[in-house]
């Protein structure tokens, strides 16, 4: 019999706030991590600039389809296992407990790198905005610390409160992007053309790079399962929210990328993306005579990044909580706030890591030849792309785990849910993972030593190896803790036990 909340009781200080968020709030939490305006301002121009491929909008549809395949099995599994550790618990149930701990290492480090890396672009964007709007020169790291302080407060607040704050910020993002899309089609210097959504302009030399770059726009789509223990209906909320989020952001990204290309003009989209980068949507609005709207858009870009920081912070904090609750790491990490039900210790740990990272990059970047671009070219680029590498690898492993899990017990699901869709996801995600490896040098740029190309992926893989070794150590030294791995949340059905030999 599986370990359930009845057989392994937790103290009040080891429980998240139950039944506190519904499907709409969960969708906002998922989309906040994907940051729609950040993708339009940063991801889309970067893809056009680096790949020199006109068909970039179609990459979001292709990637969205792959992730929908993944979401089918992922959603079915989330209806059976409710655990704040998500990937950790799913891999443990499908592939084994040691493999589950390996997945927890991958997830913890990857989400950490993603969250910390975002402080680089947040600090840069806020510093630039203050210089442009009010003429105040503030160092990027001071601006990053402002964001850090806000995230620290929201991280220990009740999840429903964070969801409401993120909901407002996400709605603002969609409104601004929708306005940018509207003016793009209204002014369209070369007319409303389908050039950038024609398959002939998608299949080319830069296709692999486009998919490798584009997948970063979806990172965080899987985070709904991390909140499963806090949802009002664990069996239905996560699958529904994941389907809605993946479908919405896939179509919205593809449409908005196409709109941006129409607003700039297909003949100029690549060159202007290379020239203006993340400023391109706002430069375009300014060119249309809407400078005030462009300034508002840049303000909302700051809030978009803040929303993503909070979302990834929450993910890391809950992984810390899940591992601490099961005594895989120190029990302190499994403590929650009696007042808010938030994973207090995990949040404090992530806040501390963020502070250390900001200080390290601030000191290292003092007097750097890259000037004001330093946090973008190093902290943001290095860490977030390494995180994308780790998270895609984790999705590949989870796809395999889903297949193995339902092979042990179909739970009434048909072959499409148990095998076909997860297998298609496994093939598609494996292909994207290979593309990331082949293009990793391009993704992290040439702002650091050449060794970064293998050091950053090695750090991710090493985290998984350490997790596996920790599992083997627990198997030998503490069988009781080992037996409970991945079962700290709500088990909705008996799960097979892994033998100790």
XYZ file of C-alpha atoms in Angstrom, residues 112-311:
200
model
C 17.259 27.738 -9.394
C 19.336 28.799 -12.397
C 16.239 30.040 -14.231
C 15.027 32.104 -11.282
C 18.409 33.566 -10.391
C 19.266 34.299 -14.031
C 16.127 36.407 -14.378
C 17.504 38.855 -11.799
C 20.072 39.833 -14.415
C 17.556 40.943 -17.022
C 15.249 42.431 -14.370
C 18.036 44.588 -12.972
C 19.093 45.679 -16.464
C 15.531 46.483 -17.592
C 14.645 48.463 -14.460
C 17.936 50.356 -14.571
C 17.377 51.262 -18.227
C 13.785 52.318 -17.559
C 14.780 54.632 -14.710
C 17.482 56.203 -16.874
C 15.063 56.723 -19.770
C 11.984 57.953 -17.942
C 13.373 59.951 -15.008
C 17.050 60.362 -15.872
C 18.304 58.515 -12.795
C 21.333 56.249 -13.162
C 20.957 53.264 -10.855
C 23.294 50.268 -10.978
C 21.680 47.104 -12.331
C 22.437 45.165 -9.175
C 20.637 47.706 -6.988
C 17.586 47.340 -9.230
C 17.948 43.557 -9.034
C 17.924 43.799 -5.238
C 14.664 45.765 -5.404
C 13.096 42.875 -7.299
C 14.728 40.423 -4.920
C 13.108 42.117 -1.908
C 9.628 42.039 -3.499
C 10.013 38.372 -4.412
C 11.205 37.579 -0.885
C 7.996 39.029 0.582
C 5.661 37.349 -1.906
C 7.525 34.058 -1.514
C 6.421 33.658 2.111
C 2.904 34.975 1.472
C -0.144 32.777 0.996
C -0.237 31.213 -2.459
C -3.715 32.587 -3.188
C -2.425 36.102 -2.530
C 0.546 35.539 -4.851
C -1.833 34.146 -7.466
C -3.966 37.301 -7.307
C -0.926 39.553 -7.685
C 0.405 37.487 -10.577
C -3.063 37.400 -12.127
C -3.137 41.195 -12.335
C 0.380 41.310 -13.792
C -0.385 38.621 -16.375
C -3.555 40.406 -17.500
C -1.520 43.604 -17.949
C 0.951 41.658 -20.092
C -1.777 40.287 -22.336
C -3.347 43.722 -22.705
C -0.049 45.343 -23.742
C 0.824 42.531 -26.162
C -2.691 42.682 -27.637
C -2.285 46.452 -28.157
C 1.104 45.924 -29.820
C -0.485 43.314 -32.074
C -3.330 45.669 -32.963
C -1.033 48.505 -34.000
C 1.215 46.073 -35.866
C -1.651 45.077 -38.141
C -3.009 48.611 -38.329
C 0.204 50.218 -39.567
C 1.805 47.191 -41.317
C 4.392 48.965 -43.531
C 4.442 46.099 -46.038
C 0.806 45.166 -45.640
C -0.679 42.268 -43.708
C 1.344 39.444 -45.192
C 1.610 35.741 -44.369
C 5.306 35.587 -45.275
C 6.505 34.652 -41.784
C 3.893 31.937 -41.259
C 4.499 30.113 -44.530
C 6.047 26.639 -44.066
C 8.599 27.335 -46.801
C 10.110 30.068 -44.609
C 10.183 27.795 -41.569
C 12.019 24.784 -42.917
C 15.584 25.914 -43.368
C 19.087 26.115 -41.970
C 18.008 27.899 -38.780
C 15.139 25.530 -37.913
C 17.023 23.663 -35.187
C 18.214 26.872 -33.567
C 14.695 28.332 -33.704
C 13.271 25.349 -31.831
C 16.132 25.433 -29.319
C 15.550 29.131 -28.652
C 11.770 28.886 -28.756
C 11.404 26.209 -26.091
C 12.639 28.650 -23.452
C 9.410 30.602 -23.967
C 7.420 27.687 -22.552
C 9.542 26.982 -19.494
C 7.259 26.941 -16.487
C 4.269 25.453 -18.348
C 4.683 22.286 -16.274
C 4.601 24.127 -12.945
C 0.886 23.552 -12.365
C 1.633 20.175 -10.795
C 3.912 21.852 -8.248
C 0.828 23.527 -6.768
C -1.285 20.353 -6.836
C -1.400 20.034 -3.048
C -2.781 23.576 -2.801
C -5.496 23.331 -5.465
C -9.197 23.047 -4.715
C -9.553 19.954 -6.875
C -6.179 18.158 -7.231
C -7.495 15.547 -9.668
C -8.904 18.017 -12.193
C -7.274 21.398 -11.641
C -3.737 20.545 -12.793
C -4.684 18.820 -16.081
C -7.172 21.530 -17.009
C -4.837 24.395 -16.124
C -1.937 22.795 -18.013
C -4.008 22.270 -21.178
C -5.334 25.820 -21.044
C -1.916 27.354 -20.387
C -0.066 25.387 -23.079
C -2.733 25.976 -25.713
C -3.110 29.652 -24.869
C 0.557 30.580 -24.779
C 1.390 28.527 -27.877
C -1.248 30.221 -30.026
C -0.646 33.623 -28.446
C 3.122 33.463 -28.974
C 2.763 32.342 -32.593
C 0.171 35.028 -33.364
C 2.142 37.773 -31.603
C 5.403 36.814 -33.333
C 3.595 36.985 -36.663
C 2.054 40.353 -35.700
C 5.469 41.768 -34.777
C 6.880 40.691 -38.140
C 3.948 42.403 -39.868
C 4.409 45.567 -37.799
C 8.101 45.810 -38.630
C 7.810 44.299 -42.104
C 9.044 40.834 -43.140
C 11.899 42.352 -45.142
C 13.178 44.201 -42.040
C 12.270 41.918 -39.127
C 15.611 40.104 -39.050
C 17.846 43.162 -39.409
C 15.851 45.244 -36.918
C 15.750 42.352 -34.436
C 19.541 42.236 -34.653
C 19.769 46.006 -34.182
C 17.235 46.656 -31.414
C 16.828 43.292 -29.644
C 14.359 43.449 -26.703
C 13.568 47.098 -27.467
C 12.119 46.267 -30.893
C 8.383 46.218 -29.980
C 8.722 49.538 -28.170
C 10.844 51.118 -30.907
C 8.132 50.047 -33.341
C 5.391 51.672 -31.238
C 7.483 54.828 -30.924
C 7.868 54.853 -34.698
C 4.106 54.671 -35.066
C 3.838 57.829 -32.917
C 2.794 56.108 -29.703
C 5.714 56.958 -27.452
C 3.634 57.059 -24.260
C 2.288 53.600 -25.002
C 5.842 52.390 -25.646
C 6.894 53.735 -22.236
C 3.945 51.996 -20.571
C 4.925 48.793 -22.334
C 8.430 48.991 -20.912
C 6.991 49.448 -17.413
C 4.805 46.372 -17.892
C 7.890 44.492 -19.104
C 9.357 45.066 -15.637
C 6.238 43.655 -13.991
C 6.312 40.731 -16.439
C 9.813 39.843 -15.309
C 8.785 40.267 -11.677
C 5.906 37.839 -12.207
C 8.269 35.280 -13.714
C 10.691 35.718 -10.804
C 7.916 35.038 -8.297
C 6.635 32.032 -10.239
